């Protein structure tokens, strides 16, 4: 290589290093920062270091400029926004849609307000969207249906409301967290690739419908707690082939059907604090990996089956307190060799030894128990 060729190569590399980021990306970053109240940008925060006298993706940028808050790809595009939880207050600028190289956005633990901009869902390569724990309001934009790449979405701990768009079923989400918002209505048909669904502490209502969950062969973890769901918990719900953990607590369910599975991975079931009537199903015994079962604070009756104390069961945690169980529990629950912990208190049991941790809470007054069983029906 001649000295002249080497000179021009070095000049080209120097120019590339000095001007690395696309101008459209720079314009978008400036707009994103401008949409945030300057008074809420602490001096030590990531955004305080966004000084546009330097180029964010350039190796020549001053070490005090663009210290954090974004990432760059090999093609000099902005590929990630990762805001620190510094309490930034403002809106999410629609100019974010100009960052077409974005793969991930995390604006969690701040005070962003206003609606979710529709521009977020036009980003052609976005995989992860995490805007949890902000002050966002309004509904999920219907244009969410145009996104083809999003797999992980966390909108939890905001003030979002309305019903979920019916187009969710066309998306490729693997994880969806909408917990601690104000969503309402029934649960629509869900994305077929879901592995994790969390919608606790909203206002969802209606029955669990097979058409909403029936095609979710990847589903592992479900949290529907603290909603207004009603009717019986259907047997098909526990038969989903990869389901491991289920939280249905603090709803208005009135019954629970437990069917014997062919194959199951179910580990943890919490259906406490509902209005479930009937008896404790022995079919739970057919779930060999089940280690934790909570049916506390319901309206269940009858004896606690001794089979739940068997040593060959994986069951470790059994919470049945706050029901109307009667009779004498098996002595095996209270032996030194027992591996079962939990609570049998606040029932109508006889001979529940106070020396056992299962029986620390007292039983119901006998007058209440007599009244319940005198009716010969559900309490």
Coordinates of C-alpha atoms in Angstrom, one line a residue:
X1 CA 0.0 0.0 0.0
X2 CA 1.4 3.4 -1.0
X3 CA 1.8 6.2 1.5
X4 CA -0.9 8.2 -0.3
X5 CA -3.3 5.3 -0.2
X6 CA -2.6 4.8 3.5
X7 CA -3.2 8.5 4.1
X8 CA -6.6 8.4 2.5
X9 CA -7.5 5.2 4.4
X10 CA -6.7 6.8 7.7
X11 CA -8.6 9.9 6.7
X12 CA -11.7 7.8 5.9
X13 CA -11.4 5.9 9.2
X14 CA -11.0 9.1 11.1
X15 CA -14.1 10.6 9.4
X16 CA -16.1 7.4 10.2
X17 CA -15.1 7.5 13.8
X18 CA -15.9 11.2 14.1
X19 CA -19.3 11.1 12.5
X20 CA -20.7 7.6 13.5
X21 CA -24.4 8.1 14.2
X22 CA -27.0 8.6 11.5
X23 CA -28.4 12.1 11.5
X24 CA -32.0 10.8 11.7
X25 CA -31.0 8.9 14.9
X26 CA -29.4 12.0 16.4
X27 CA -32.5 14.1 15.6
X28 CA -34.7 11.5 17.3
X29 CA -32.4 11.3 20.4
X30 CA -32.6 15.1 20.8
X31 CA -36.4 15.0 20.5
X32 CA -36.6 12.2 23.1
X33 CA -34.6 14.2 25.6
X34 CA -36.4 17.5 24.8
X35 CA -39.8 15.8 25.7
X36 CA -38.5 15.3 29.3
X37 CA -38.8 18.0 31.9
X38 CA -35.2 19.2 32.5
X39 CA -35.9 19.7 36.2
X40 CA -36.3 15.9 36.5
X41 CA -33.0 15.1 35.0
X42 CA -30.5 14.7 37.9
X43 CA -26.9 15.7 37.3
X44 CA -25.7 12.2 37.8
X45 CA -28.2 10.5 35.5
X46 CA -27.7 8.9 32.1
X47 CA -29.7 11.6 30.3
X48 CA -27.6 14.4 31.9
X49 CA -24.7 13.0 30.1
X50 CA -26.4 13.2 26.7
X51 CA -24.4 16.1 25.3
X52 CA -24.9 16.4 21.6
X53 CA -21.6 18.2 21.0
X54 CA -20.3 14.6 20.9
X55 CA -21.5 11.8 18.7
X56 CA -23.1 9.0 20.8
X57 CA -21.8 6.1 18.7
X58 CA -18.3 7.6 18.0
X59 CA -15.2 6.3 19.6
X60 CA -14.1 10.0 19.8
X61 CA -16.9 11.0 22.1
X62 CA -15.8 12.4 25.4
X63 CA -15.9 9.9 28.2
X64 CA -18.3 12.2 30.1
X65 CA -20.8 12.3 27.2
X66 CA -23.4 9.6 26.6
X67 CA -22.1 7.5 29.5
X68 CA -25.2 5.4 29.5
X69 CA -28.8 5.2 28.3
X70 CA -28.3 3.8 24.9
X71 CA -26.4 1.3 22.8
X72 CA -25.1 1.3 19.3
X73 CA -24.8 -1.4 16.6
X74 CA -22.0 -2.1 14.2
X75 CA -23.9 -0.2 11.5
X76 CA -23.8 3.0 13.6
X77 CA -27.4 2.8 14.4
X78 CA -29.0 3.2 17.9
X79 CA -30.1 -0.3 18.8
X80 CA -31.2 0.2 22.4
X81 CA -32.6 2.8 24.8
X82 CA -32.0 1.9 28.5
X83 CA -33.0 4.7 30.8
X84 CA -32.0 4.6 34.4
X85 CA -34.8 4.9 36.9
X86 CA -34.0 8.5 37.8
X87 CA -37.5 9.8 38.0
X88 CA -37.6 11.4 34.5
X89 CA -41.0 13.1 33.9
X90 CA -42.3 13.7 30.5
X91 CA -43.9 12.1 27.5
X92 CA -42.4 9.5 25.1
X93 CA -41.6 11.4 22.0
X94 CA -43.2 10.1 18.8
X95 CA -39.8 10.8 17.1
X96 CA -38.8 7.5 18.7
X97 CA -40.1 5.9 15.5
X98 CA -37.1 7.3 13.7
X99 CA -34.8 5.0 15.6
X100 CA -35.6 2.1 13.2
X101 CA -32.6 0.1 14.4
X102 CA -34.0 -0.3 17.9
X103 CA -34.1 -3.8 19.3
X104 CA -34.8 -3.0 22.9
X105 CA -36.4 -0.1 24.9
X106 CA -36.4 0.1 28.7
X107 CA -37.8 3.2 30.2
X108 CA -38.9 1.5 33.5
X109 CA -39.1 3.1 36.9
X110 CA -39.7 6.7 35.8
X111 CA -42.6 9.1 35.6
X112 CA -43.5 9.1 31.9
X113 CA -47.1 10.1 31.4
X114 CA -49.7 10.4 28.7
X115 CA -50.7 7.7 26.2
X116 CA -48.4 5.0 24.8
X117 CA -47.3 6.6 21.4
X118 CA -48.4 4.5 18.4
X119 CA -45.0 5.2 17.0
X120 CA -43.5 2.5 19.3
X121 CA -45.3 -0.2 17.4
X122 CA -44.0 0.9 14.0
X123 CA -40.4 0.1 14.9
X124 CA -39.5 -2.7 12.5
X125 CA -36.9 -4.5 14.6
X126 CA -38.1 -4.0 18.2
X127 CA -38.0 -7.2 20.3
X128 CA -38.2 -6.0 23.9
X129 CA -40.4 -3.2 25.3
X130 CA -40.2 -2.4 29.0
X131 CA -42.0 0.7 30.2
X132 CA -43.2 -0.7 33.6
X133 CA -43.6 1.5 36.6
X134 CA -44.5 4.8 35.0
X135 CA -47.6 7.0 34.9
X136 CA -48.8 6.1 31.4
X137 CA -52.6 6.3 30.7
X138 CA -55.1 5.5 28.1
X139 CA -55.5 2.2 26.2
X140 CA -53.2 0.0 24.2
X141 CA -53.2 1.4 20.7
X142 CA -55.0 -0.8 18.2
X143 CA -52.0 -0.4 15.9
X144 CA -50.1 -2.8 18.1
X145 CA -51.3 -5.4 15.6
X146 CA -48.8 -4.1 13.0
X147 CA -45.7 -5.1 15.1
X148 CA -44.1 -8.3 13.9
X149 CA -41.0 -8.6 16.0
X150 CA -42.0 -7.8 19.6
X151 CA -41.7 -10.8 21.9
X152 CA -41.3 -9.4 25.4
X153 CA -43.7 -6.7 26.6
X154 CA -43.9 -5.2 30.1
X155 CA -46.5 -2.4 30.6
X156 CA -47.1 -3.2 34.3
X157 CA -47.5 -0.6 37.1
X158 CA -49.0 2.2 35.0
X159 CA -52.6 3.7 34.8
X160 CA -53.5 2.0 31.5
X161 CA -57.2 1.2 31.0
X162 CA -59.8 -0.1 28.6
X163 CA -60.2 -3.5 27.1
X164 CA -57.4 -5.4 25.4
X165 CA -57.3 -5.2 21.6
X166 CA -58.8 -8.3 19.9
X167 CA -55.8 -8.4 17.5
X168 CA -53.5 -9.7 20.3
X169 CA -54.0 -13.2 18.9
X170 CA -52.0 -12.2 15.8
X171 CA -48.9 -11.2 17.7
X172 CA -45.7 -13.2 18.5
X173 CA -45.4 -12.2 22.2
X174 CA -43.6 -14.7 24.4
X175 CA -44.0 -12.7 27.6
X176 CA -46.8 -10.2 28.4
X177 CA -47.0 -8.3 31.7
X178 CA -50.0 -6.0 32.1
X179 CA -50.2 -6.2 35.9
X180 CA -51.2 -3.3 38.2
X181 CA -53.2 -1.3 35.7
X182 CA -56.9 -0.6 35.2
X183 CA -57.7 -2.9 32.2
X184 CA -61.2 -4.3 32.1
X185 CA -63.4 -6.6 30.0
X186 CA -62.9 -10.2 29.2
X187 CA -59.6 -11.9 28.4
X188 CA -59.4 -12.0 24.6
X189 CA -57.8 -14.7 22.4
X190 CA -54.1 -14.6 23.5
X191 CA -50.9 -14.7 21.4
X192 CA -50.2 -18.3 20.5
X193 CA -46.5 -18.3 21.5
X194 CA -47.0 -16.9 25.1
X195 CA -44.9 -18.5 27.7
X196 CA -45.6 -16.0 30.5
X197 CA -48.8 -14.1 31.1
X198 CA -49.2 -11.7 34.1
X199 CA -52.4 -9.5 34.3
X200 CA -52.8 -9.4 38.1
X201 CA -54.5 -6.4 39.8
X202 CA -56.8 -5.2 37.0
X203 CA -60.5 -5.4 36.5
X204 CA -60.8 -8.3 34.0
X205 CA -64.2 -10.1 34.3
X206 CA -66.1 -13.0 33.0
X207 CA -65.4 -16.7 32.8
X208 CA -62.1 -18.4 31.7
X209 CA -62.8 -19.3 28.1
X210 CA -61.1 -22.2 26.2
X211 CA -61.0 -20.0 23.1
X212 CA -58.7 -17.5 24.9
X213 CA -56.2 -20.1 26.2
X214 CA -56.8 -23.2 24.2
X215 CA -54.0 -22.7 21.7
X216 CA -51.3 -21.8 24.1
X217 CA -49.1 -24.9 24.0
X218 CA -46.0 -22.9 25.2
X219 CA -47.7 -21.4 28.3
X220 CA -45.7 -21.9 31.5
X221 CA -46.6 -19.2 34.0
X222 CA -50.0 -17.5 34.5
X223 CA -50.9 -14.9 37.0
X224 CA -54.6 -13.8 36.8
X225 CA -54.9 -12.8 40.5
X226 CA -56.7 -9.8 41.9
X227 CA -59.3 -9.4 39.1
X228 CA -63.0 -9.9 38.9
X229 CA -63.1 -13.3 37.1
X230 CA -66.1 -15.5 37.9
X231 CA -67.6 -18.9 37.3
X232 CA -65.9 -22.3 37.8
X233 CA -62.2 -22.8 37.1
X234 CA -62.5 -25.3 34.2
X235 CA -60.6 -28.6 34.2
X236 CA -59.0 -27.9 30.8
X237 CA -57.1 -25.0 32.3
X238 CA -54.7 -27.2 34.3
X239 CA -54.2 -29.5 31.3
X240 CA -52.2 -27.1 29.2
X241 CA -49.1 -29.2 28.4
X242 CA -46.3 -26.9 29.6
X243 CA -48.1 -25.1 32.4
X244 CA -46.0 -24.9 35.6
X245 CA -47.3 -22.1 37.8
X246 CA -50.8 -20.7 38.1
X247 CA -52.1 -17.9 40.3
X248 CA -55.9 -17.5 40.2
X249 CA -56.2 -16.0 43.7
X250 CA -58.5 -13.1 44.8
X251 CA -61.1 -13.4 42.1
X252 CA -64.7 -14.5 42.3
X253 CA -64.4 -18.1 41.1
X254 CA -67.2 -20.4 42.5
X255 CA -65.9 -23.8 41.6
X256 CA -62.9 -25.8 40.5
X257 CA -62.7 -28.8 38.2
X258 CA -59.6 -31.0 38.3
X259 CA -59.2 -33.5 35.5
X260 CA -56.5 -36.2 35.4
X261 CA -53.8 -35.3 33.0
X262 CA -51.9 -37.4 30.4
X263 CA -48.7 -35.4 30.8
X264 CA -48.2 -32.4 33.1
X265 CA -45.5 -30.1 34.5
X266 CA -47.8 -28.3 37.0
X267 CA -45.8 -27.3 40.1
X268 CA -47.7 -24.5 41.8
X269 CA -51.5 -23.7 42.0
X270 CA -52.9 -20.8 44.0
X271 CA -56.7 -20.4 43.9
X272 CA -57.0 -18.9 47.3
X273 CA -59.4 -16.1 48.3
X274 CA -62.2 -17.0 46.0
X275 CA -65.8 -18.4 46.5
X276 CA -65.1 -22.0 45.6
X277 CA -67.6 -24.5 46.9
X278 CA -67.4 -28.3 46.9
X279 CA -64.8 -30.8 48.0
X280 CA -61.0 -31.1 47.7
X281 CA -60.4 -33.1 44.6
X282 CA -58.3 -36.3 44.8
X283 CA -57.4 -35.7 41.1
X284 CA -54.7 -33.3 42.3
X285 CA -52.9 -36.5 43.2
X286 CA -52.5 -37.2 39.5
X287 CA -50.1 -34.2 39.1
X288 CA -46.9 -35.8 40.2
X289 CA -44.8 -32.6 40.2
X290 CA -47.2 -30.5 42.2
X291 CA -45.3 -29.1 45.2
X292 CA -47.6 -26.2 46.3
X293 CA -51.4 -26.0 46.5
X294 CA -53.3 -23.1 48.0
X295 CA -57.1 -23.1 48.3
X296 CA -57.3 -20.9 51.4
X297 CA -60.2 -18.7 52.2
X298 CA -62.9 -20.4 50.0
X299 CA -66.0 -22.3 50.9
X300 CA -64.8 -25.9 50.6
X301 CA -66.3 -28.7 52.8
X302 CA -65.8 -32.3 53.7
X303 CA -62.7 -34.0 55.0
X304 CA -59.1 -33.4 54.0
X305 CA -58.1 -36.6 52.1
X306 CA -55.4 -38.5 53.8
X307 CA -53.8 -39.2 50.4
X308 CA -52.4 -35.6 50.5
X309 CA -50.1 -36.7 53.4
X310 CA -48.5 -39.6 51.5
X311 CA -44.7 -39.6 51.4
X312 CA -44.6 -40.4 47.7
X313 CA -46.2 -37.1 46.8
X314 CA -44.1 -34.1 45.9
X315 CA -46.5 -31.8 47.7
X316 CA -44.7 -29.6 50.2
X317 CA -47.0 -26.6 50.8
X318 CA -50.7 -27.1 51.4
X319 CA -52.8 -24.1 52.5
X320 CA -56.4 -25.0 53.2
X321 CA -57.1 -22.5 56.0
X322 CA -60.3 -20.4 55.9
X323 CA -62.7 -23.1 54.6
X324 CA -65.2 -25.5 56.2
X325 CA -63.2 -28.7 56.2
X326 CA -64.3 -31.1 58.9
X327 CA -63.4 -34.5 60.3
X328 CA -60.1 -35.7 61.7
X329 CA -57.0 -35.1 59.4
X330 CA -54.7 -38.0 59.0
X331 CA -52.0 -38.3 61.7
X332 CA -49.4 -38.5 58.9
X333 CA -49.8 -34.8 58.4
X334 CA -48.5 -34.2 61.9
X335 CA -45.7 -36.8 62.2
X336 CA -42.1 -35.7 62.5
X337 CA -41.4 -37.3 59.1
X338 CA -44.1 -35.2 57.4
X339 CA -42.8 -32.9 54.7
X340 CA -46.0 -30.9 54.4
X341 CA -46.2 -27.3 55.6
X342 CA -48.9 -24.8 55.3
X343 CA -52.1 -24.2 57.3
X344 CA -55.3 -26.1 58.2
X345 CA -56.6 -23.3 60.6
X346 CA -60.0 -21.6 60.5
X347 CA -61.9 -24.7 59.5
X348 CA -64.2 -27.2 61.3
X349 CA -61.6 -29.8 62.0
X350 CA -61.4 -32.1 65.0
X351 CA -58.1 -33.0 66.6
X352 CA -55.9 -30.6 64.8
X353 CA -53.0 -30.5 67.2
X354 CA -51.8 -27.1 68.2
X355 CA -48.3 -28.6 68.5
X356 CA -48.3 -28.8 64.7
X357 CA -47.5 -25.7 62.6
X358 CA -50.4 -26.7 60.4
X359 CA -52.8 -26.0 63.2
X360 CA -51.4 -22.8 64.8
X361 CA -54.5 -20.9 63.8
X362 CA -57.6 -21.9 65.7
X363 CA -60.6 -23.6 64.2
X364 CA -64.0 -21.9 63.5
X365 CA -66.5 -21.7 66.4
X366 CA -68.5 -24.9 66.6
X367 CA -71.7 -22.9 66.2
X368 CA -70.7 -21.7 62.7
X369 CA -69.7 -25.3 61.7
X370 CA -73.0 -26.8 62.9
X371 CA -74.9 -24.1 61.0
X372 CA -73.0 -24.8 57.8
X373 CA -73.4 -28.6 57.9
X374 CA -77.0 -28.4 59.0
X375 CA -77.9 -26.9 55.7
X376 CA -76.5 -29.9 53.8
X377 CA -75.3 -27.7 51.1
X378 CA -72.6 -25.2 50.2
X379 CA -72.0 -22.5 52.8

